[in-house]
XYZ file of C-alpha atoms in Angstrom:
780
model
C 37.783 -125.973 -19.492
C 38.166 -129.488 -18.071
C 39.364 -128.048 -14.761
C 36.342 -125.759 -14.656
C 33.929 -128.649 -15.206
C 35.667 -130.793 -12.603
C 35.618 -127.873 -10.152
C 31.884 -127.352 -10.667
C 31.157 -131.065 -10.269
C 33.370 -131.279 -7.175
C 31.659 -128.255 -5.625
C 28.186 -129.749 -6.345
C 29.267 -133.057 -4.800
C 30.496 -131.266 -1.679
C 27.205 -129.393 -1.407
C 25.235 -132.654 -1.707
C 27.505 -134.326 0.867
C 27.114 -131.421 3.244
C 23.348 -131.462 2.709
C 23.201 -135.163 3.497
C 25.416 -134.713 6.530
C 23.512 -131.801 8.002
C 19.983 -132.749 6.860
C 18.937 -134.009 10.335
C 20.181 -130.815 11.925
C 18.411 -128.709 9.319
C 15.219 -130.732 9.863
C 15.366 -130.120 13.601
C 15.878 -126.430 12.952
C 12.903 -126.300 10.565
C 9.884 -127.675 12.482
C 6.520 -128.160 10.829
C 3.399 -126.075 11.407
C -0.152 -127.412 11.434
C -2.939 -124.860 11.232
C -6.496 -124.633 10.060
C -10.010 -123.681 10.958
C -13.103 -125.513 12.167
C -16.506 -124.958 10.569
C -19.974 -126.499 10.661
C -21.776 -127.977 7.595
C -22.918 -124.490 6.544
C -19.258 -123.322 6.719
C -19.950 -121.116 9.718
C -16.951 -121.005 12.049
C -16.958 -123.061 15.251
C -15.142 -121.257 18.093
C -14.072 -122.838 21.395
C -13.682 -126.286 19.831
C -11.126 -128.590 21.436
C -8.211 -129.463 19.116
C -5.509 -131.981 20.012
C -2.605 -133.569 18.109
C -0.801 -136.740 19.153
C 2.470 -137.986 17.608
C 3.682 -141.531 17.090
C 6.044 -141.209 20.066
C 3.247 -140.172 22.409
C 3.924 -136.433 22.374
C 0.765 -134.318 22.352
C -0.445 -130.746 22.257
C -3.850 -129.170 22.838
C -5.562 -125.904 22.044
C -9.005 -124.458 21.361
C -10.229 -122.631 18.304
C -10.375 -118.871 18.432
C -13.383 -116.694 17.704
C -12.855 -117.105 13.944
C -12.626 -120.895 14.278
C -8.867 -121.022 13.624
C -6.147 -123.023 15.366
C -2.410 -123.504 14.975
C 0.307 -125.799 16.282
C 3.949 -124.790 15.874
C 7.223 -126.618 16.466
C 5.885 -130.006 15.419
C 8.383 -132.708 14.494
C 8.173 -134.264 11.072
C 6.134 -137.441 10.968
C 2.552 -138.666 11.328
C 0.245 -136.890 13.744
C -3.286 -137.785 14.841
C -5.601 -134.750 14.908
C -8.792 -134.787 17.030
C -11.363 -131.988 16.945
C -14.505 -131.881 19.092
C -17.024 -129.644 20.758
C -19.770 -130.649 23.186
C -22.750 -130.060 20.885
C -20.928 -131.492 17.850
C -19.543 -134.878 16.951
C -15.806 -135.588 17.010
C -13.613 -135.588 13.888
C -10.247 -137.357 13.617
C -7.636 -137.151 10.865
C -4.121 -138.440 10.295
C -1.687 -135.808 8.993
C 1.815 -136.433 7.620
C 4.159 -133.465 8.196
C 7.445 -132.890 6.368
C 10.341 -130.850 7.788
C 9.614 -127.143 7.590
C 6.203 -127.752 6.026
C 3.123 -125.688 6.845
C -0.132 -127.631 6.485
C -3.497 -125.875 6.515
C -6.718 -127.851 7.025
C -10.441 -127.198 7.147
C -12.273 -129.461 9.597
C -16.054 -129.750 9.431
C -17.897 -130.662 12.626
C -21.445 -131.959 12.264
C -24.028 -131.010 14.924
C -24.808 -133.863 17.278
C -28.478 -133.691 16.428
C -30.462 -136.608 15.064
C -27.722 -138.291 13.070
C -25.136 -137.894 15.787
C -27.564 -139.194 18.374
C -28.032 -142.253 16.197
C -24.286 -142.784 16.061
C -24.063 -142.432 19.819
C -26.725 -145.103 20.252
C -24.744 -147.431 18.019
C -21.200 -146.965 19.170
C -21.022 -144.965 22.384
C -19.214 -146.732 25.171
C -21.214 -146.793 28.386
C -19.487 -144.742 31.027
C -19.551 -145.761 34.649
C -23.016 -145.117 36.028
C -24.889 -145.468 32.735
C -28.044 -147.480 32.274
C -26.274 -150.529 30.804
C -23.485 -150.688 33.434
C -21.307 -152.277 30.723
C -18.792 -151.094 28.150
C -20.956 -152.454 25.315
C -22.506 -150.664 22.301
C -26.121 -149.888 23.019
C -27.288 -151.542 19.807
C -26.093 -154.875 21.208
C -28.354 -154.567 24.252
C -31.533 -156.662 23.723
C -33.894 -154.167 25.317
C -35.492 -150.898 24.242
C -33.283 -147.973 25.270
C -33.612 -144.295 24.412
C -30.912 -141.682 25.015
C -31.967 -138.044 25.298
C -28.712 -136.205 24.748
C -27.658 -132.671 25.603
C -28.458 -131.365 22.115
C -32.087 -132.495 22.358
C -32.367 -131.016 25.841
C -31.033 -127.719 24.559
C -33.333 -127.679 21.528
C -36.529 -128.508 23.409
C -35.627 -126.521 26.550
C -37.636 -128.609 29.049
C -38.154 -126.976 32.425
C -38.607 -130.260 34.323
C -37.671 -133.913 33.961
C -41.189 -134.933 32.948
C -41.096 -132.320 30.180
C -37.772 -133.746 28.967
C -39.488 -137.124 28.456
C -42.325 -135.799 26.299
C -40.823 -136.977 23.004
C -39.791 -140.459 24.141
C -41.405 -143.641 22.894
C -43.474 -145.656 25.374
C -43.867 -142.772 27.838
C -46.915 -140.690 28.699
C -45.835 -137.589 30.619
C -47.624 -134.904 32.642
C -49.710 -137.702 34.168
C -51.062 -135.459 36.907
C -50.672 -132.190 35.055
C -48.739 -129.483 36.782
C -47.626 -130.866 40.143
C -44.735 -129.192 41.941
C -44.210 -132.249 44.157
C -42.613 -134.472 41.535
C -42.033 -135.619 37.975
C -44.757 -138.032 36.928
C -44.859 -140.281 33.907
C -46.231 -143.643 32.805
C -43.583 -145.919 31.271
C -45.025 -148.889 29.359
C -48.164 -148.659 31.463
C -46.303 -148.529 34.790
C -46.252 -145.533 37.118
C -43.730 -147.060 39.517
C -40.510 -146.860 37.506
C -37.084 -146.467 39.030
C -35.404 -143.052 38.958
C -31.611 -143.142 39.131
C -28.777 -140.631 39.061
C -25.510 -141.910 37.549
C -26.745 -145.466 38.045
C -27.680 -144.973 41.733
C -31.253 -144.884 43.032
C -32.615 -141.468 44.014
C -34.894 -140.538 46.871
C -38.355 -140.306 45.351
C -41.746 -139.731 46.938
C -44.409 -137.092 46.529
C -43.587 -135.390 49.826
C -39.815 -135.912 50.078
C -38.634 -135.334 46.526
C -36.286 -132.719 45.102
C -36.828 -132.392 41.367
C -33.659 -132.584 39.262
C -32.902 -129.628 37.019
C -32.368 -130.365 33.299
C -29.627 -127.726 33.140
C -27.427 -129.869 35.391
C -27.850 -133.003 33.256
C -25.698 -134.217 30.389
C -28.241 -136.739 29.152
C -31.191 -138.923 30.162
C -31.215 -142.675 29.564
C -34.490 -144.601 29.444
C -34.502 -148.417 29.675
C -38.062 -149.628 29.167
C -39.411 -152.795 30.726
C -38.425 -154.780 33.857
C -34.780 -154.091 34.765
C -34.240 -155.487 38.261
C -31.199 -157.596 37.278
C -29.035 -154.468 37.157
C -30.898 -152.144 39.494
C -32.760 -154.182 42.093
C -36.227 -153.199 43.255
C -38.135 -151.338 40.586
C -41.541 -151.385 38.927
C -42.137 -153.107 35.610
C -42.094 -149.817 33.677
C -38.323 -149.639 33.605
C -35.530 -147.311 34.665
C -34.914 -143.635 33.957
C -31.263 -142.835 34.604
C -30.009 -139.257 34.770
C -26.391 -138.480 33.917
C -24.872 -135.454 35.634
C -22.711 -132.979 33.820
C -19.098 -133.844 34.621
C -15.747 -132.083 34.260
C -14.431 -131.830 30.684
C -10.888 -131.774 29.305
C -11.505 -128.569 27.383
C -12.401 -125.174 28.705
C -16.072 -124.334 28.430
C -17.695 -121.331 30.055
C -21.318 -120.344 29.755
C -23.564 -117.767 31.338
C -27.279 -118.151 30.663
C -30.217 -115.853 31.334
C -33.777 -117.113 30.947
C -37.051 -115.207 31.038
C -40.469 -116.712 30.598
C -44.114 -117.141 31.413
C -45.392 -116.650 34.965
C -42.606 -114.119 35.617
C -39.869 -116.697 35.257
C -36.433 -115.169 35.816
C -33.439 -117.479 35.901
C -29.666 -117.105 35.747
C -27.340 -120.088 35.299
C -23.605 -120.598 34.905
C -21.611 -123.609 33.713
C -17.795 -123.521 33.696
C -15.447 -126.458 33.215
C -11.965 -127.385 32.046
C -8.544 -128.639 33.144
C -6.814 -127.253 36.213
C -3.257 -128.304 35.356
C -1.292 -128.515 32.104
C -1.453 -132.313 31.922
C -5.230 -132.429 32.446
C -4.907 -134.721 35.427
C -7.237 -132.457 37.383
C -10.493 -131.277 35.865
C -13.222 -129.167 37.396
C -16.806 -128.150 36.733
C -19.088 -125.709 38.476
C -22.800 -125.361 37.801
C -24.856 -122.707 39.493
C -28.485 -121.723 39.013
C -30.855 -119.267 40.607
C -34.536 -118.870 39.754
C -37.340 -116.580 40.862
C -40.646 -117.558 39.299
C -44.368 -117.988 39.744
C -46.533 -120.810 38.373
C -49.844 -121.021 36.555
C -51.515 -121.319 39.989
C -51.930 -118.086 41.922
C -49.822 -117.546 45.050
C -47.529 -120.529 44.252
C -43.834 -119.787 43.543
C -41.316 -121.882 41.667
C -37.984 -120.710 43.080
C -34.727 -122.605 43.057
C -31.108 -122.241 44.148
C -28.706 -124.871 42.831
C -24.946 -125.235 43.269
C -23.169 -128.285 41.820
C -19.349 -128.316 41.891
C -17.476 -131.421 40.711
C -13.844 -132.490 40.429
C -12.096 -135.222 38.434
C -8.660 -136.650 39.233
C -6.909 -138.790 36.645
C -3.488 -139.752 38.015
C -2.945 -141.975 34.978
C -4.788 -143.021 31.860
C -6.253 -146.120 33.521
C -7.623 -144.474 36.669
C -10.192 -141.756 37.254
C -12.093 -140.446 40.268
C -14.893 -137.921 39.908
C -16.407 -136.295 42.980
C -19.907 -134.889 42.492
C -21.676 -132.604 44.947
C -24.989 -130.771 44.839
C -26.811 -128.374 47.105
C -30.340 -127.514 46.032
C -33.093 -125.468 47.659
C -36.584 -125.381 46.125
C -39.467 -123.175 47.195
C -42.869 -124.017 45.741
C -46.379 -124.993 46.789
C -49.607 -126.736 45.838
C -50.056 -126.470 42.102
C -52.365 -129.463 42.263
C -55.910 -128.981 43.580
C -57.570 -132.426 43.430
C -60.549 -130.730 41.782
C -63.910 -132.586 41.489
C -65.020 -134.144 38.207
C -67.700 -131.489 37.916
C -66.221 -128.202 36.757
C -63.231 -129.939 35.144
C -64.181 -133.067 33.209
C -67.953 -132.536 33.400
C -69.972 -129.362 32.991
C -70.805 -127.075 35.884
C -73.512 -124.370 35.927
C -70.880 -121.738 36.684
C -68.456 -123.010 34.062
C -64.995 -124.513 34.396
C -63.016 -124.149 37.619
C -60.226 -121.650 36.767
C -56.910 -123.373 36.146
C -55.096 -120.837 38.364
C -57.230 -121.523 41.462
C -55.394 -122.197 44.715
C -57.467 -124.398 47.011
C -54.898 -124.013 49.784
C -54.018 -120.856 51.728
C -51.447 -118.183 50.769
C -48.861 -117.763 53.494
C -49.468 -121.266 54.784
C -49.161 -123.374 51.676
C -45.648 -124.528 50.805
C -43.606 -127.327 49.306
C -40.023 -126.632 50.396
C -37.116 -128.993 49.868
C -33.485 -128.642 50.890
C -31.210 -131.388 49.637
C -27.463 -131.974 49.696
C -25.656 -134.812 47.970
C -22.054 -135.947 47.767
C -20.739 -138.909 45.871
C -18.058 -140.243 43.605
C -17.565 -142.247 40.423
C -14.374 -144.323 40.508
C -12.930 -146.414 37.706
C -9.626 -148.288 37.458
C -8.517 -150.384 34.523
C -6.408 -153.201 35.940
C -5.321 -154.228 32.442
C -6.734 -154.317 28.918
C -9.331 -156.903 29.993
C -10.305 -156.082 33.572
C -11.948 -152.893 34.857
C -13.160 -152.075 38.363
C -15.764 -149.420 39.159
C -17.356 -148.122 42.316
C -20.073 -145.463 42.455
C -21.319 -143.902 45.676
C -23.850 -141.264 46.609
C -25.097 -139.937 49.927
C -28.247 -137.820 50.011
C -29.719 -135.885 52.890
C -32.890 -133.928 52.426
C -35.303 -131.843 54.466
C -38.846 -131.254 53.317
C -41.731 -129.122 54.500
C -45.056 -129.881 52.865
C -48.087 -127.863 53.980
C -51.261 -127.965 51.964
C -55.033 -127.640 52.157
C -56.804 -129.510 49.399
C -60.237 -130.698 48.314
C -61.618 -133.175 50.823
C -62.279 -136.796 49.972
C -65.500 -137.455 51.899
C -65.845 -139.916 50.271
C -65.032 -138.163 46.970
C -64.293 -134.530 46.089
C -67.582 -132.835 45.320
C -69.399 -129.496 45.563
C -71.581 -128.592 48.496
C -75.276 -127.732 48.124
C -74.449 -124.139 47.141
C -72.665 -125.550 44.067
C -69.763 -123.133 44.681
C -67.786 -124.376 47.656
C -65.871 -127.564 48.342
C -64.838 -128.978 51.694
C -61.134 -129.037 52.459
C -58.590 -131.044 54.439
C -55.223 -129.966 55.789
C -52.040 -132.006 55.550
C -48.661 -131.115 57.050
C -45.437 -133.098 56.883
C -41.932 -132.207 58.057
C -39.432 -134.815 56.940
C -35.735 -135.525 57.153
C -34.508 -138.304 54.875
C -31.071 -139.869 54.497
C -29.966 -142.353 51.874
C -26.477 -143.726 51.174
C -26.164 -145.855 48.017
C -23.083 -147.715 46.757
C -22.518 -149.960 43.744
C -19.277 -151.885 43.153
C -18.693 -153.483 39.755
C -16.153 -155.666 38.010
C -16.035 -155.940 34.221
C -13.908 -158.691 32.678
C -13.305 -159.400 28.994
C -12.158 -162.824 27.843
C -12.646 -165.473 25.164
C -13.764 -169.096 25.265
C -13.078 -170.496 21.858
C -14.909 -168.377 19.291
C -17.054 -166.621 21.925
C -16.021 -163.210 23.294
C -17.322 -162.415 26.787
C -17.909 -159.193 28.690
C -18.671 -160.384 32.206
C -20.141 -157.911 34.679
C -20.392 -158.794 38.361
C -21.336 -156.502 41.184
C -22.841 -155.853 44.563
C -24.893 -152.831 45.548
C -26.276 -151.580 48.831
C -28.841 -148.905 49.500
C -30.650 -147.761 52.564
C -32.959 -144.915 53.488
C -34.445 -143.605 56.690
C -37.200 -141.031 57.182
C -38.024 -139.070 60.315
C -41.351 -137.299 60.096
C -43.762 -135.070 61.967
C -47.319 -134.901 60.631
C -50.657 -133.190 61.112
C -53.998 -133.779 59.472
C -57.483 -132.401 59.872
C -60.637 -130.968 58.246
C -60.821 -127.279 57.336
C -63.626 -124.846 56.388
C -64.850 -124.955 52.759
C -63.785 -122.497 50.080
C -65.481 -120.979 47.035
C -63.472 -122.261 44.073
C -64.894 -119.596 41.727
C -64.144 -116.673 44.069
C -61.714 -117.828 46.791
C -61.647 -115.870 50.047
C -58.595 -116.852 52.064
C -57.704 -116.761 55.746
C -60.270 -119.144 57.220
C -58.213 -122.115 58.468
C -56.663 -123.560 61.636
C -53.222 -125.142 61.905
C -53.155 -128.263 64.120
C -50.179 -129.389 66.188
C -47.605 -131.696 64.629
C -47.239 -135.293 65.824
C -43.913 -137.119 65.808
C -44.175 -140.280 63.727
C -42.075 -143.443 64.182
C -38.921 -143.607 62.101
C -39.253 -145.601 58.880
C -36.300 -147.325 57.259
C -35.580 -149.479 54.237
C -32.481 -151.251 53.033
C -31.509 -153.510 50.190
C -28.451 -155.595 49.320
C -28.111 -157.106 45.880
C -25.521 -159.215 44.074
C -25.685 -159.567 40.329
C -23.867 -161.094 37.361
C -24.366 -160.469 33.676
C -22.504 -161.941 30.714
C -22.603 -160.274 27.323
C -21.257 -162.589 24.650
C -20.379 -162.095 20.985
C -20.221 -164.969 18.528
C -18.643 -163.783 15.314
C -19.658 -160.411 13.899
C -23.414 -161.046 13.822
C -24.628 -162.662 17.036
C -24.598 -161.266 20.562
C -26.478 -162.305 23.675
C -26.947 -161.100 27.252
C -27.641 -163.304 30.272
C -28.049 -161.963 33.799
C -29.138 -163.038 37.263
C -29.514 -161.194 40.554
C -30.316 -161.965 44.186
C -31.737 -159.262 46.476
C -32.389 -159.031 50.189
C -34.716 -156.162 51.144
C -36.014 -155.087 54.544
C -38.460 -152.385 55.610
C -39.631 -151.581 59.134
C -41.192 -148.930 61.317
C -39.503 -148.051 64.596
C -41.263 -149.502 67.628
C -43.517 -151.784 65.590
C -42.048 -155.306 65.261
C -45.053 -156.418 63.206
C -44.168 -153.894 60.500
C -40.856 -155.561 59.726
C -40.895 -157.033 56.262
C -37.997 -159.133 54.958
C -38.169 -159.847 51.250
C -35.838 -161.809 49.048
C -36.048 -162.090 45.296
C -34.163 -163.673 42.427
C -34.588 -161.984 39.053
C -33.218 -162.875 35.670
C -32.668 -161.535 32.214
C -31.827 -163.113 28.847
C -31.747 -161.766 25.331
C -30.200 -162.197 21.922
C -29.361 -159.756 19.117
C -28.593 -160.527 15.490
C -26.838 -157.878 13.404
C -28.010 -158.625 9.888
C -26.973 -156.993 6.656
C -28.101 -153.499 5.647
C -28.192 -152.322 9.269
C -31.152 -154.494 10.322
C -30.865 -155.737 13.924
C -33.629 -157.948 15.348
C -33.563 -158.878 19.049
C -35.491 -160.815 21.694
C -35.553 -160.205 25.435
C -36.963 -161.768 28.594
C -36.570 -159.801 31.829
C -37.982 -159.646 35.340
C -38.582 -157.099 38.079
C -39.593 -157.076 41.721
C -40.917 -154.414 44.058
C -41.264 -154.962 47.831
C -44.738 -154.305 49.236
C -45.128 -152.795 52.658
C -47.681 -153.979 55.177
C -49.282 -157.237 56.242
C -52.584 -158.983 55.688
C -55.249 -159.414 58.378
C -53.366 -162.420 59.746
C -50.227 -160.301 60.208
C -48.426 -162.065 57.364
C -46.107 -159.779 55.349
C -46.936 -159.359 51.719
C -44.725 -160.883 49.039
C -42.976 -158.573 46.548
C -44.825 -157.542 43.426
C -43.184 -159.268 40.469
C -43.035 -158.309 36.827
C -41.907 -160.237 33.773
C -41.614 -159.208 30.183
C -41.150 -160.795 26.779
C -40.016 -158.299 24.182
C -39.036 -158.618 20.552
C -37.998 -155.848 18.248
C -36.136 -154.760 15.161
C -33.740 -151.851 14.804
C -32.849 -150.401 11.434
C -29.648 -148.395 11.217
C -28.082 -148.080 7.751
C -24.371 -147.493 7.499
C -24.653 -143.812 6.584
C -25.910 -143.108 10.104
C -28.622 -140.687 8.976
C -31.594 -142.833 9.948
C -32.504 -144.944 12.941
C -35.799 -146.782 13.345
C -36.631 -149.027 16.281
C -39.750 -151.116 16.770
C -40.665 -153.220 19.803
C -43.492 -155.596 20.673
C -43.829 -156.542 24.332
C -46.002 -158.442 26.765
C -45.649 -157.577 30.470
C -47.283 -159.337 33.420
C -47.319 -157.917 36.949
C -48.179 -160.495 39.600
C -48.928 -160.462 43.362
C -51.132 -157.379 43.109
C -53.529 -156.886 46.009
C -57.156 -157.840 45.442
C -60.112 -158.423 47.850
C -60.130 -161.777 49.615
C -63.410 -163.567 48.724
C -63.167 -165.559 51.955
C -62.767 -162.523 54.210
C -64.046 -159.037 53.292
C -61.591 -157.487 55.788
C -58.572 -159.007 54.081
C -56.662 -158.590 50.844
C -54.906 -161.373 48.995
C -52.144 -161.258 46.380
C -53.934 -162.994 43.542
C -54.207 -159.922 41.379
C -52.440 -159.499 38.057
C -52.047 -156.776 35.458
C -51.108 -157.294 31.822
C -49.658 -154.751 29.410
C -49.271 -155.530 25.733
C -47.901 -152.930 23.422
C -46.107 -151.698 20.359
C -43.474 -148.962 20.185
C -42.032 -147.260 17.118
C -39.215 -144.760 17.418
C -37.564 -143.059 14.467
C -34.728 -140.574 14.146
C -33.730 -139.236 10.761
C -31.520 -136.614 9.230
C -33.006 -135.498 5.933
C -31.475 -133.335 3.199
C -31.255 -129.573 3.706
C -30.382 -129.973 7.415
C -33.788 -131.226 8.520
C -33.885 -133.505 11.560
C -36.930 -135.505 12.617
C -37.833 -137.442 15.747
C -40.999 -139.573 15.505
C -42.589 -141.775 18.177
C -45.722 -143.881 18.408
C -46.863 -146.208 21.197
C -49.833 -148.515 21.563
C -50.588 -149.748 25.098
C -53.274 -152.218 26.086
C -52.927 -152.115 29.887
C -55.565 -153.992 31.885
C -56.211 -155.740 35.168
C -56.120 -159.369 34.043
C -56.887 -161.015 37.414
C -58.876 -159.544 40.280
C -61.579 -160.405 42.777
C -62.865 -156.855 42.642
C -64.820 -154.684 40.196
C -61.617 -153.704 38.363
C -61.400 -157.124 36.690
C -60.699 -156.558 33.006
C -60.614 -152.761 33.406
C -57.947 -150.477 31.951
C -55.124 -149.458 34.265
C -55.662 -145.859 35.423
C -54.149 -142.882 33.550
C -52.637 -145.090 30.817
C -53.585 -143.862 27.309
C -53.929 -146.511 24.610
C -52.293 -144.326 21.947
C -49.353 -141.947 22.375
C -47.661 -140.189 19.460
C -45.234 -137.328 18.941
C -43.301 -135.646 16.150
C -40.403 -133.255 16.632
C -38.628 -131.611 13.710
C -36.068 -128.848 13.263
C -34.357 -127.245 10.298
C -31.000 -125.499 10.455
C -29.902 -122.923 7.923
C -27.346 -120.229 7.446
C -28.413 -116.655 6.754
C -26.210 -114.515 4.547
C -24.280 -111.990 6.526
C -24.623 -113.844 9.834
C -21.759 -116.031 11.108
C -23.871 -118.578 12.936
C -26.739 -120.997 12.437
C -30.464 -120.399 12.664
C -32.589 -123.339 13.803
C -36.369 -123.404 13.769
C -38.888 -126.146 14.343
C -41.416 -127.581 16.689
C -43.382 -130.601 17.722
C -46.793 -132.197 18.030
C -47.762 -134.300 21.055
C -50.826 -136.539 21.119
C -52.113 -138.363 24.195
C -55.047 -140.655 23.628
C -57.958 -140.931 26.040
C -57.422 -142.678 29.359
C -59.601 -144.037 32.155
C -59.543 -143.556 35.895
C -59.471 -147.230 36.870
C -63.129 -148.144 36.403
C -63.643 -147.748 32.621
C -66.323 -145.143 33.377
C -64.367 -141.949 34.015
C -62.891 -141.249 30.590
C -60.389 -138.424 30.150
C -60.520 -137.152 26.549
C -57.530 -137.268 24.242
C -55.612 -134.052 23.626
C -53.111 -132.724 21.085
C -50.547 -130.051 21.939
C -48.146 -128.025 19.798
C -44.655 -126.795 20.644
C -42.456 -124.328 18.757
C -38.819 -123.237 18.937
C -36.427 -120.894 17.162
C -32.761 -120.393 18.008
C -29.738 -118.567 16.657
C -26.266 -119.839 17.552
C -23.129 -117.952 16.579
C -20.818 -120.099 18.687
C -20.303 -117.506 21.378
C -23.924 -116.424 21.607
C -27.079 -118.510 21.600
C -30.526 -116.925 21.584
C -33.581 -119.158 21.725
C -37.340 -118.909 22.222
C -39.368 -122.011 23.103
C -43.135 -122.248 23.403
C -44.854 -125.332 24.851
C -48.612 -125.753 24.326
C -48.370 -122.747 22.044
C -52.157 -122.555 21.500
C -52.702 -122.368 25.283
C -55.079 -125.316 25.198
C -56.934 -125.858 28.469
C -57.159 -129.596 28.975
C -57.578 -132.194 31.683
C -54.474 -134.376 31.934
C -56.186 -137.204 33.836
C -59.049 -138.100 36.152
C -59.244 -140.891 38.727
C -62.143 -143.096 39.785
C -61.682 -141.804 43.337
C -63.267 -138.508 42.204
C -60.540 -136.003 41.304
C -59.098 -134.493 38.108
C -55.866 -132.727 37.191
C -55.365 -129.814 34.825
C -52.582 -129.881 32.233
C -49.815 -127.339 31.798
C -50.891 -124.094 30.137
C -48.876 -122.256 27.486
C -45.305 -121.732 28.635
C -42.911 -119.460 26.741
C -39.232 -119.135 27.638
C -36.562 -116.924 26.105
C -32.955 -117.972 26.694
C -29.757 -116.013 26.076
C -26.444 -117.832 26.567
C -22.923 -116.428 26.227
C -20.011 -118.847 25.866
C -16.416 -117.802 26.298
């Protein structure tokens, strides 16, 4: 009996010894498995989500969720792993997972849509990538200036067809200033029409007859910095900067084919494919293509487009990246703007309102054609944990053909004695424009005592040259109520002298943090700008300007963040006075104070801003010489902005904006003294709301909602021509199953006929009629 007990105990001891001896081998032979599925808040599966795990020793694996939202990693060593799950229209989720030898762990990961609440979180914590509107790796909430980010989710929900439509629900901005105008995207930002338009932080070519309109489908987001911003961007109006961010290559595979049908026989097909090229994701690619065949609300005017935008990212190591961006775009459109007289639009006419689809120009002759090609790069290298270098470059070459016949200004657009016809004028322009732009930046982080610094220094250079042939001349009148076409004569083109502009700027900006509550930003910039016309020495204008910026932010308890800002802008002015003296740059300066409220839950974000802007050196008549103009004029804009984003219970998201603008000519020797600035409404308000819900039996999410847009009355520059206020309604409904997305959007759903603006010079502009688009997207 004793022997038997000893034998059993000895055998058990040998087993335990053998287990201890061979445990490591057994562990290596029994790897762990991590699996799970990814769902949204309604528990609908999320396919094509990027899933990555990283171990303590640096080993990593990646995959994407399948059609049922599932994923699985096999052959994982025991230990702690970091799991990251993301998808473009959702926020990212991270989780630490401890795996034991041979263990199988199953998880359920919930991704929240990057709608209102996620946009709020982005505003608070998103790091600014190279080319963004802040130019610094600093949380946006620490920037003492009003900034709005329109992300990809908002663009997809609202389905804007143009840039100016994408800005409709942004605080401080009045869009559709000149109604439907195929020549450009027009908006008033804080009372200023001359705001800077940038792509990835680099200035774009922009003018009414040499402009290629960006397509919202090719954009990742839109960043709006309101108020003077010359310290970072150089010459720009006091309204601010609108910076467009291109879609760039992604680490995960994403493929989408989109078909869009809509009003005015809109037919569009688009494709967007991206992902890694190699196993290590050192090479990433993206290809965006778009083709459109469409009409407009004006008869005989097309709205066709062909867009190709391939891009490539090379990341030889974690601290270095180079992204090459290219675009080729061809647009074919015409004169959607008629410069109609006040009578028949704003005022009554015996024959009624001029039809909104009337073409004043001539079919077969009228055109607005642009062909533009761009190539550029975004380079970033992190020298060490404190020092980062960036260089962004873009070269644009564009060709434009603008041919139009429009209502004559003699001296103002008006009807002839028959009360049916208007006189017309012909304008032709054939342009070739070239513009290289480069911006080199250095960002350095360091401490001086208790103060943490993020020091940005940089130098940028931009130049543009325009070669042009033009023709101009009177044409026979046309009956606007019953147009009969074919009665016109095309004059010969005249070669115009080459025009060129260039600017060099050096800038420095220090963002400092003192403790956890206080942060401040101080910046200064020096610019040298030159403009000249070939063969005309008197046209040469050399301008230099120093601009500054200073602001402070205090992060109080309960998510309350007050701030104060002072900033400046400058804009070179072409031409000379009667004594052949070049004009000084127009200068703007702003004082702004505001409060942001962002509670820790991240479901609400409210921003308010009060500002006072002065624009100096405006031209005004010289009282000593009626043939001369002097730069004693001044404009003043005082305003209030309120912007709110909120995620309410039951998956309801709201976006609310209100702006009050008192924009007047504060100094002038002319009759505009004290008058309102043209086309600037005093009150602007908008509300956008959507609700997402899951329907039993369907795997995806249904989203429905809409918006209300209110533009108060505006004046034409003389406080006599008053354009009435108008309110417009938009609707949307979409179903997203992950692979498929079906959406219908309706802008101006009641088809309200309204006048967008009228000018004291005698012309008015119709607004955009009802536009319905149906979009079907397949992702794979």
